[in-house]
Amino acid sequence: MSASEPPINSPELRRLTPVLGPGHTYDSITDKISSIVLTRPISLGWLVGFGICFFFIMLLNVAIVYLIGKGVGIWGINIPIGWGFAIVNFVWWIGIGHAGTLISAILFLLNQKWRTSINRFAEAMTLFAVMCAGLFPLLHAGRPWYAYWMFPYPSTMHIWPQFRSPLIWDVFAVSTYFTVSLLFWFVGLIPDLATLRDRAVSKPKAIIYGMLALGWRGSARHWQRYQSAYLLLAGLATPLVLSVHTVVSFDFAIAIVPGWHTTIFPPYFVAGAIYSGFAMVITIAIPLRAAYNLEDFITMRHLENMAKVMLATGLIVAYGYFFEFFMSIYSGNKWDVFLVEQRLHGPYAHYYYALILCNILTPQLLWFQKIRTNVIILFLMSLVINTGMWLERFVIVVISLTRDFDPSAWGRYSATFWDYAVLTGTLGLFAGLLFLFVRVLPAISIAEMRELVAHNSEEHE
Amino acid sequence: MESRQRIYGVVGEFETPRKLIEAADKARAAGYKNMDAYTPFPIEGLSEALGFKRTLVPLVTLIGGLVGGLSAFGFQYWVSVISYPENIGGRSLNSWPAFIPVTFELTVLGASLCAVFGMLAMNKLPQPHHPLFNVDRFQKHASADRFFLCLQANDPKFSVSEASRFLKGIDAQHISEVEDD
């Protein structure tokens, strides 16, 4: 039986680690992945992890309730720094989401087999990151219960949203992004939900997974349409993901504030988004494979490839920083030159240097294969890069706003306890949702892993 | 077919995708038209082997995208020029470049919604029950590790004994009748 034979990993064929550990069959893959959801008992580690997340989710609740009671004055924002943490966090979270779509859509179109075992949880990560991101503009609006004013609906006030404003573009971009990511994720899940339905050990589970699976039975007719729809969704999600961070960067680039008003923003925001997103996928993948013994599915090859993508996008980001800097000086515009001075010597210069250290210098270590294949260093580096990307947004938002054109309108910004409470609260929400996700849905696409087995055994024949 | 009203078809099982494709080829050569295969993952070349036509999903998606994009632009035009004209920085009322981002987003949204819901509708999903779920081995293996071929009773050539014999002849395993209900 060819399917039970080890897939290709003979030394003369390739030196690379395979994308799937040897010896797997359709059945072993189905068993291993579905057992995490169906039969594996809840471990102590999971409980402790989720408990910590739960604490931060409660902190988020408190912070939101207090915010609604008192107003946005409890945050560090003021005039002229009206944006502060809320927008920094919004842009950061949205950026993190981008890697999920990149992995699931762009790598799918490029026929990259190594995407298979990481796309499911990367897409989940996208959804959860966009949920966290969406909270910030909503809360920052001050009266979140009026958020529906941003949507065009026939109102008794006889007015419409201003479609020339990037902030309205943002509403459409982010809500479309969330909807399409959700559809893409769900379509990918349907065959696996059917597997869970058929293997469920208890009646309630069989009923719940059965309802979610919509009666999927793997009919060839269905697969034909399914594959067509999946490919089209991948093709649609690809320009979408590029457009989302482009629109987010328009929030800045269309304003006249020094340091924001620059045409390099869209590409450099998109590269930064993918950079931080891959860092977050690594942050999640490394503990996940260790906790559920998934080293056969999420192999060193995956980690190394993701490290390479981080290195490449990190270099694009470095290029962006350099040209931002260069153009400000070269333009001779005194506000832009002043901004560069502020970044290098101003009151927030240490944030700028920390950003360069995290985002440009540290990732250069990824040139070495020893580093790329060292799980612990890679994990720490992913945390450093995500911190760096957060600092990038802080530098962009705060340094530009504290000292713009008129010295009499200058200000200072420092975050309050409630700023940190909301930020850490969303981190808890994000991680908590991931904890729940790995317990109730297959974190790796079972159907696609079977395709990988079929592919390997055919190559072997 | 007339004698056995309550039969949906006859189903047989194969171990590998390749064997299933060969079986589908043979069934088609033998003159069976109404048949379907059931597999735990999509298999390249299977729909050709079964003689399926092209899907309409791309067309539906295109229509969704066009409707989304055109209605988004049309709506923004209507709002900004007709319903609620406002002078913003002296720009023309129909400042179309500013309408492109929303137009683009809604094109993608319309196309994606149509792709997914069109696919589900054409597949007649959700459909919680199907006759094949009456087959024990189907429940256990169709979503895991086996490849099924079902010759359907609504085929003009179909008869239970003939179809069973045919499946046996092409080395199908665990051949069973599928009761319709």
XYZ file of C-alpha atoms in Angstrom:
642
model
C 0.000 0.000 0.000
C 1.739 3.096 -1.203
C -0.060 5.487 1.107
C 1.463 3.867 4.183
C 5.000 4.067 2.898
C 7.169 6.964 4.051
C 6.981 9.993 1.806
C 10.055 11.277 0.075
C 12.851 12.303 2.337
C 15.780 10.410 0.872
C 19.002 12.417 0.948
C 19.577 12.383 -2.812
C 16.203 14.027 -3.451
C 16.431 17.039 -1.176
C 18.319 18.285 1.786
C 15.354 20.233 3.121
C 13.230 18.933 5.922
C 9.961 17.668 4.434
C 6.777 19.643 5.038
C 5.262 16.521 6.550
C 7.004 14.073 8.861
C 7.527 10.571 7.434
C 5.179 7.616 7.854
C 1.828 9.382 7.829
C -1.296 7.952 6.219
C -4.749 9.437 5.638
C -5.923 7.740 8.757
C -3.044 8.715 11.032
C -3.405 12.361 10.057
C -7.156 12.346 10.541
C -6.741 10.694 13.919
C -3.982 12.858 15.187
C -5.537 16.204 14.305
C -9.129 15.378 15.195
C -8.141 13.778 18.501
C -6.896 17.144 19.780
C -10.459 18.374 19.523
C -12.491 15.236 20.160
C -10.796 13.016 22.703
C -7.856 14.760 24.277
C -8.583 15.835 27.848
C -8.017 19.421 28.874
C -4.467 19.725 30.141
C -3.278 21.699 33.123
C -1.165 23.868 30.841
C -4.233 24.796 28.818
C -6.187 25.676 31.957
C -3.420 27.863 33.341
C -2.908 29.552 29.976
C -6.577 30.177 29.462
C -6.900 31.332 33.077
C -4.293 34.017 32.526
C -6.034 35.092 29.329
C -9.343 35.162 31.166
C -7.886 37.539 33.742
C -6.868 39.951 30.984
C -10.229 39.612 29.253
C -11.858 40.657 32.517
C -9.408 43.544 32.765
C -10.492 44.538 29.260
C -14.111 44.430 30.364
C -13.410 46.655 33.340
C -11.414 49.057 31.189
C -14.211 49.298 28.642
C -16.930 49.790 31.217
C -14.922 52.479 32.964
C -14.172 54.092 29.608
C -17.821 54.223 28.677
C -18.662 55.634 32.100
C -16.001 58.332 32.173
C -15.171 58.968 28.525
C -11.905 58.839 26.615
C -10.337 61.291 29.062
C -9.208 58.320 31.140
C -6.702 57.591 28.369
C -3.529 59.586 27.855
C -4.837 61.281 24.740
C -5.116 65.064 24.619
C -4.962 67.833 22.079
C -2.764 67.750 19.956
C -2.239 64.001 20.491
C -5.763 62.855 19.745
C -4.801 59.434 18.462
C -2.463 57.837 20.999
C -2.596 54.173 21.943
C -5.957 53.504 20.349
C -4.719 54.067 16.812
C -1.276 52.596 17.500
C -2.937 49.390 18.680
C -5.498 49.394 15.883
C -2.824 49.552 13.188
C -0.689 47.003 14.999
C -3.481 44.452 15.341
C -4.700 44.886 11.783
C -1.152 44.361 10.568
C -0.821 41.145 12.538
C -3.895 39.798 10.831
C -2.341 40.195 7.415
C -0.012 37.215 7.619
C -2.975 34.865 8.002
C -4.458 36.002 4.720
C -1.070 36.037 3.097
C -0.425 32.439 4.099
C -3.881 31.215 3.194
C -4.396 33.141 -0.047
C -1.134 34.246 -1.612
C 0.839 31.106 -0.793
C -2.144 29.076 -2.030
C -2.063 30.851 -5.386
C 1.690 30.315 -5.538
C 1.092 26.610 -4.869
C 3.386 26.521 -1.843
C 2.877 23.157 -0.183
C 4.339 24.291 3.115
C 1.398 26.578 3.739
C -0.886 23.604 4.396
C -0.292 22.905 8.055
C -0.120 26.524 9.170
C -2.904 28.173 7.203
C -5.823 27.187 9.455
C -4.571 28.692 12.689
C -3.013 31.600 10.818
C -6.480 32.406 9.451
C -7.943 32.083 12.924
C -5.240 34.436 14.102
C -6.322 36.890 11.392
C -9.917 36.848 12.567
C -9.021 37.283 16.216
C -6.514 40.035 15.435
C -9.088 41.926 13.367
C -11.595 41.587 16.226
C -9.076 43.145 18.605
C -8.230 45.818 16.048
C -11.875 46.687 15.493
C -12.370 47.453 19.174
C -9.986 50.405 19.131
C -11.576 52.784 16.631
C -14.905 51.853 18.155
C -13.804 52.760 21.677
C -11.768 55.711 20.477
C -14.901 57.159 18.921
C -15.930 57.862 22.520
C -19.533 56.808 22.073
C -19.307 53.343 20.545
C -23.080 52.989 20.505
C -23.176 55.523 17.667
C -20.722 53.508 15.559
C -23.468 52.722 13.085
C -23.315 56.364 11.975
C -20.282 55.393 9.938
C -22.363 53.109 7.751
C -24.531 54.573 5.027
C -28.115 54.107 6.076
C -31.113 56.315 5.332
C -31.086 58.358 8.497
C -33.659 60.763 9.840
C -30.883 63.362 9.886
C -30.798 63.237 6.079
C -27.028 63.031 5.924
C -24.619 60.496 4.523
C -21.088 59.441 5.430
C -18.291 61.402 3.792
C -16.985 59.014 1.149
C -13.982 61.230 0.456
C -12.608 60.494 3.919
C -10.035 57.737 4.532
C -11.740 57.022 7.843
C -14.852 55.877 5.969
C -12.680 53.866 3.574
C -11.299 52.214 6.679
C -14.756 51.161 7.816
C -15.392 49.472 4.497
C -11.913 47.986 4.190
C -11.824 46.494 7.675
C -15.379 45.173 7.650
C -14.898 43.632 4.195
C -11.609 42.164 5.331
C -13.212 40.557 8.358
C -16.137 39.181 6.346
C -13.992 37.733 3.575
C -11.488 36.258 6.045
C -14.354 34.647 7.914
C -15.811 33.179 4.708
C -12.440 31.889 3.598
C -11.843 30.303 6.963
C -15.268 28.730 7.133
C -15.121 27.334 3.604
C -11.774 25.757 4.466
C -13.305 24.300 7.621
C -16.355 22.612 6.041
C -14.688 19.290 5.068
C -12.943 19.091 8.431
C -16.182 19.755 10.271
C -17.629 16.795 8.373
C -14.720 14.675 9.560
C -15.325 15.760 13.144
C -19.033 15.004 12.766
C -18.264 11.488 11.559
C -15.723 10.806 14.287
C -17.457 12.549 17.178
C -17.634 10.372 20.265
C -20.677 12.000 21.800
C -24.080 12.859 20.395
C -24.019 16.598 21.181
C -20.661 16.976 19.456
C -21.915 15.041 16.434
C -24.966 17.313 16.229
C -23.035 20.563 16.604
C -20.298 19.631 14.141
C -22.945 18.134 11.874
C -24.873 21.392 11.731
C -21.711 23.367 11.074
C -20.603 20.934 8.359
C -23.850 21.703 6.470
C -24.181 18.057 5.449
C -20.891 17.924 3.590
C -20.327 14.447 2.167
C -17.266 14.862 -0.027
C -19.153 14.459 -3.282
C -16.945 14.962 -6.333
C -19.515 17.354 -7.755
C -19.304 19.401 -4.560
C -15.526 19.315 -4.487
C -15.411 20.671 -8.007
C -17.437 23.768 -7.082
C -15.739 23.972 -3.723
C -12.293 24.114 -5.252
C -13.421 26.674 -7.759
C -14.867 28.860 -5.012
C -11.793 28.411 -2.822
C -9.441 29.401 -5.607
C -11.554 32.446 -6.421
C -11.641 33.455 -2.772
C -7.861 33.181 -2.627
C -7.635 35.351 -5.718
C -10.001 37.896 -4.185
C -8.368 37.890 -0.759
C -4.945 38.619 -2.225
C -5.632 42.138 -3.519
C -7.948 42.645 -0.555
C -5.213 42.101 2.007
C -2.953 44.518 0.164
C -5.754 47.060 0.002
C -6.586 46.897 3.697
C -3.280 48.090 5.025
C -3.023 50.498 2.131
C -6.280 52.073 3.251
C -5.061 52.060 6.860
C -1.928 53.886 5.708
C -4.150 56.418 3.896
C -5.493 57.420 7.298
C -2.039 58.881 7.774
C -0.789 59.590 4.269
C -3.752 61.737 3.265
C -3.291 64.027 6.261
C -0.775 66.870 5.999
C 1.017 66.106 9.269
C 4.807 65.882 8.786
C 5.957 62.273 8.770
C 2.553 61.067 7.622
C 2.140 62.850 4.329
C 4.256 60.528 2.217
C 3.649 58.273 -0.750
C 5.862 55.478 0.568
C 3.328 54.665 3.272
C 1.084 52.141 1.477
C 3.793 49.650 0.383
C 5.747 50.096 3.563
C 2.696 49.583 5.740
C 1.796 46.416 3.855
C 5.330 45.034 4.214
C 5.311 45.923 7.902
C 1.957 44.224 8.328
C 3.210 40.989 6.798
C 6.386 41.266 8.842
C 4.571 41.524 12.164
C 1.999 38.957 11.081
C 4.607 36.321 10.352
C 6.235 37.101 13.666
C 2.888 36.442 15.353
C 2.368 33.191 13.427
C 5.757 32.038 14.714
C 4.860 33.162 18.233
C 1.779 30.941 18.043
C 3.186 28.026 16.028
C 6.112 27.258 18.314
C 4.130 26.702 21.532
C 1.306 25.020 19.582
C 3.511 22.354 18.016
C 5.225 21.736 21.340
C 1.982 21.484 23.332
C 0.203 19.123 20.953
C 3.233 17.231 19.565
C 2.649 18.540 16.067
C 6.344 18.560 15.100
C 5.530 16.186 12.226
C 3.087 18.652 10.724
C 4.631 21.993 11.596
C 8.208 21.065 10.767
C 11.450 23.009 10.877
C 10.861 23.662 7.212
C 7.806 25.761 8.061
C 9.579 27.708 10.756
C 12.560 28.304 8.536
C 10.436 29.460 5.623
C 8.517 31.841 7.859
C 11.807 33.156 9.213
C 12.906 33.827 5.646
C 9.689 35.701 4.890
C 10.269 37.756 8.042
C 13.784 38.554 6.947
C 12.632 39.600 3.473
C 9.748 41.775 4.667
C 11.992 43.145 7.425
C 14.386 44.335 4.752
C 11.530 45.999 2.860
C 10.552 47.749 6.071
C 14.176 48.824 6.599
C 14.169 50.205 3.074
C 10.985 52.097 3.940
C 12.573 53.596 7.071
C 15.624 54.594 5.137
C 13.697 56.325 2.392
C 11.342 57.994 4.780
C 14.412 59.425 6.456
C 16.196 60.243 3.219
C 13.212 61.934 1.565
C 12.576 64.087 4.607
C 16.134 65.414 4.481
C 16.319 65.557 0.693
C 13.018 67.406 0.325
C 14.446 70.339 2.241
C 10.997 70.890 3.720
C 11.679 72.387 7.117
C 8.853 70.542 8.876
C 10.097 67.225 7.531
C 13.700 67.968 8.462
C 12.516 68.969 11.918
C 10.626 65.696 12.239
C 13.810 63.733 11.529
C 15.573 65.714 14.253
C 12.718 64.968 16.611
C 12.984 61.267 15.900
C 16.739 61.255 16.462
C 17.021 63.698 19.376
C 13.509 64.554 20.540
C 11.773 63.527 23.753
C 10.688 60.200 22.214
C 14.031 59.386 20.557
C 14.492 56.280 22.701
C 11.387 54.790 21.095
C 12.919 55.395 17.696
C 16.222 53.741 18.615
C 14.396 50.805 20.200
C 12.416 50.469 16.975
C 15.576 50.355 14.854
C 17.060 47.783 17.214
C 13.970 45.538 17.186
C 12.949 45.825 13.554
C 16.148 46.294 11.606
C 19.154 45.101 13.584
C 17.837 42.007 15.417
C 16.265 40.325 12.361
C 19.615 40.397 10.552
C 20.468 37.351 12.675
C 17.987 35.474 10.480
C 20.589 35.346 7.726
C 22.097 32.418 9.657
C 20.514 29.028 9.280
C 21.535 28.106 12.823
C 19.331 30.904 14.113
C 16.441 30.116 11.773
C 16.349 26.546 12.988
C 16.713 27.359 16.673
C 13.190 27.237 18.009
C 13.815 29.224 21.175
C 15.734 32.058 19.526
C 13.139 32.210 16.763
C 10.364 32.466 19.336
C 12.120 35.260 21.225
C 12.874 37.039 17.989
C 9.242 36.937 16.946
C 8.354 38.688 20.213
C 11.063 41.290 19.612
C 9.789 41.957 16.085
C 6.223 42.357 17.244
C 7.362 44.801 19.886
C 9.305 46.605 17.198
C 6.281 46.875 14.951
C 4.237 48.254 17.817
C 6.975 50.835 18.435
C 6.923 51.760 14.751
C 3.285 52.764 14.974
C 3.952 54.583 18.232
C 6.746 56.576 16.598
C 4.571 57.425 13.607
C 1.546 58.483 15.644
C 3.083 60.159 18.674
C 6.258 61.834 17.418
C 4.454 63.468 14.517
C 1.519 64.670 16.592
C 3.429 65.983 19.623
C 5.440 68.512 17.642
C 3.901 69.607 14.369
C 3.869 73.014 12.741
C 3.280 75.498 15.523
C 5.375 75.328 18.723
C 2.566 76.897 20.740
C 0.453 73.869 19.895
C 3.041 71.299 20.894
C 2.255 68.750 23.548
C 3.433 65.633 25.309
C 1.893 62.234 25.467
C 2.090 59.523 28.063
C -0.163 56.527 28.303
C -2.198 55.897 31.434
C -3.016 52.705 33.279
C -6.213 52.408 31.232
C -4.311 52.586 27.970
C -2.209 49.662 29.090
C -5.274 47.877 30.439
C -6.967 47.954 27.042
C -3.801 46.917 25.210
C -3.047 43.978 27.492
C -6.747 43.187 27.582
C -6.850 42.733 23.826
C -3.717 40.586 24.041
C -5.600 38.425 26.531
C -8.669 38.340 24.306
C -6.574 37.344 21.304
C -4.718 34.587 23.127
C -7.887 33.424 24.901
C -9.725 33.035 21.604
C -6.795 31.046 20.262
C -6.889 28.798 23.324
C -10.567 28.121 22.696
C -10.009 27.671 18.987
C -7.462 24.852 19.338
C -9.875 23.009 21.623
C -12.995 23.202 19.469
C -11.810 23.278 15.850
C -9.004 21.448 14.048
C -5.992 23.775 14.187
C -4.558 22.174 11.065
C -6.541 21.499 7.910
C -7.119 17.755 7.848
C -8.373 17.597 4.248
C -5.391 19.510 2.940
C -2.972 17.368 4.929
C -4.491 14.294 3.261
C -3.793 15.914 -0.089
C -0.197 16.262 1.021
C -0.079 12.552 1.881
C -1.541 11.669 -1.522
C 0.925 13.970 -3.223
C 3.892 12.457 -1.379
C 2.861 8.861 -2.015
C 2.325 9.549 -5.716
C 5.736 11.135 -5.975
C 7.139 8.073 -4.291
C 5.572 5.586 -6.672
C -35.137 0.903 -11.518
C -38.925 0.617 -11.580
C -38.934 -2.491 -9.430
C -36.756 -1.029 -6.639
C -38.135 2.428 -5.935
C -36.378 2.765 -2.629
C -32.834 2.326 -3.844
C -30.637 5.409 -4.297
C -27.794 3.501 -5.911
C -24.938 1.090 -5.377
C -21.724 2.202 -3.768
C -18.254 0.684 -3.832
C -15.036 1.582 -2.105
C -11.461 2.071 -3.316
C -8.195 2.437 -1.487
C -6.389 5.110 -3.430
C -7.341 8.132 -5.513
C -5.769 6.566 -8.577
C -7.896 3.423 -8.329
C -10.990 5.583 -7.974
C -10.174 7.574 -11.096
C -9.578 4.366 -13.063
C -12.886 3.012 -11.809
C -14.689 6.201 -12.815
C -13.145 5.993 -16.274
C -14.315 2.398 -16.627
C -17.823 3.199 -15.395
C -18.125 5.976 -17.911
C -16.818 3.730 -20.677
C -19.429 1.147 -19.658
C -22.114 3.770 -20.251
C -22.986 4.950 -16.733
C -23.863 8.634 -16.653
C -25.460 9.395 -13.297
C -22.782 8.644 -10.798
C -20.806 10.480 -8.189
C -17.634 9.887 -6.248
C -17.101 10.697 -2.576
C -13.628 11.480 -1.343
C -12.032 12.846 1.824
C -10.143 15.489 -0.150
C -10.398 16.933 -3.658
C -8.752 14.780 -6.315
C -7.236 16.164 -9.443
C -8.743 14.733 -12.606
C -11.715 13.124 -10.875
C -14.388 15.448 -12.219
C -13.068 14.920 -15.758
C -13.122 11.160 -15.210
C -16.735 11.382 -14.051
C -17.604 13.546 -17.023
C -18.747 16.638 -15.109
C -19.243 19.903 -16.924
C -17.519 23.125 -15.941
C -18.845 24.794 -12.813
C -20.807 28.017 -12.804
C -19.082 29.299 -9.671
C -16.704 31.656 -11.561
C -19.603 33.197 -13.467
C -21.619 33.770 -10.304
C -18.549 35.287 -8.676
C -18.010 37.632 -11.592
C -21.611 38.778 -11.424
C -21.317 39.330 -7.678
C -18.188 41.385 -8.147
C -19.737 43.515 -10.874
C -22.904 44.126 -8.893
C -20.872 44.979 -5.775
C -18.542 47.361 -7.572
C -21.108 49.110 -9.745
C -23.589 49.581 -6.939
C -20.849 50.889 -4.634
C -19.688 53.469 -7.129
C -23.228 54.354 -8.162
C -24.242 54.805 -4.552
C -21.289 57.034 -3.725
C -22.012 59.086 -6.827
C -25.653 59.420 -5.862
C -24.798 60.413 -2.274
C -22.064 62.879 -3.185
C -23.573 64.477 -6.277
C -27.343 64.167 -6.009
C -28.569 63.466 -2.491
C -26.128 65.332 -0.277
C -23.805 67.552 -2.359
C -21.090 69.176 -0.265
C -18.195 71.370 -1.286
C -15.106 69.696 0.190
C -12.003 71.773 -0.411
C -13.334 72.944 -3.761
C -13.186 69.499 -5.320
C -15.723 68.519 -7.925
C -18.774 66.781 -6.530
C -17.998 63.684 -8.548
C -14.489 63.320 -7.107
C -14.274 59.789 -8.416
C -10.705 58.877 -7.333
C -11.843 59.212 -3.734
C -14.638 56.724 -4.404
C -12.302 53.980 -5.647
C -11.310 52.425 -2.297
C -14.905 51.740 -1.253
C -15.755 50.591 -4.787
C -12.872 48.149 -4.682
C -13.762 46.804 -1.251
C -17.383 46.214 -2.184
C -16.360 44.532 -5.454
C -14.356 42.042 -3.434
C -17.128 41.675 -0.883
C -19.818 41.051 -3.526
C -17.661 38.567 -5.397
C -16.690 36.681 -2.229
C -20.223 36.439 -0.905
C -21.436 35.169 -4.281
C -18.556 32.686 -4.571
C -19.280 31.126 -1.187
C -23.051 31.244 -1.092
C -23.277 30.439 -4.805
C -21.094 27.392 -4.260
C -23.213 26.265 -1.312
C -26.475 26.861 -3.164
C -25.378 24.985 -6.273
C -24.220 22.128 -4.045
C -27.665 22.214 -2.408
C -26.067 22.638 0.981
C -26.960 22.748 3.814
C -28.560 19.346 3.486
C -28.266 17.530 6.788
C -29.253 14.125 5.503
C -28.372 12.226 2.382
C -29.127 8.567 1.498
C -25.416 7.732 1.494
C -25.240 8.442 5.210
C -27.291 5.227 5.598
C -24.211 3.252 4.614
C -22.216 2.387 7.737
C -18.795 2.389 6.168
C -19.520 5.674 4.422
C -19.905 7.459 7.753
C -16.641 6.037 9.023
C -14.427 6.310 5.982
C -15.733 8.792 3.411
C -14.465 11.696 5.486
C -11.235 9.968 6.428
C -9.389 7.481 4.286
C -11.493 5.759 1.590
C -12.660 6.740 -1.881
C -16.234 5.871 -2.849
C -17.924 5.519 -6.208
C -21.717 5.511 -6.316
C -23.679 4.427 -9.376
C -27.051 6.101 -8.999
C -30.434 4.486 -9.533
C -31.631 7.382 -11.674
C -29.230 6.307 -14.428
C -31.115 4.845 -17.426
C -28.701 1.916 -17.503
C -29.032 1.150 -13.779
C -30.100 -2.093 -12.220
C -28.980 -3.206 -8.775
C -27.552 -6.572 -9.796
C -25.870 -5.185 -12.888
C -24.285 -2.282 -11.031
C -23.088 -4.508 -8.186
C -21.550 -6.908 -10.651
C -19.895 -4.061 -12.487
C -18.370 -2.629 -9.306
C -17.127 -6.079 -8.315
C -15.594 -6.416 -11.772
C -13.541 -3.267 -11.306
C -12.234 -4.388 -7.894
C -14.385 -2.240 -5.667
C -14.523 -3.324 -2.022
C -17.436 -3.395 0.417
C -20.056 -2.966 -2.278
C -23.429 -2.115 -0.819
C -26.859 -0.933 -1.850
C -27.834 2.542 -0.747
C -31.370 2.822 0.542
C -33.251 5.935 -0.348
C -35.485 7.474 2.290
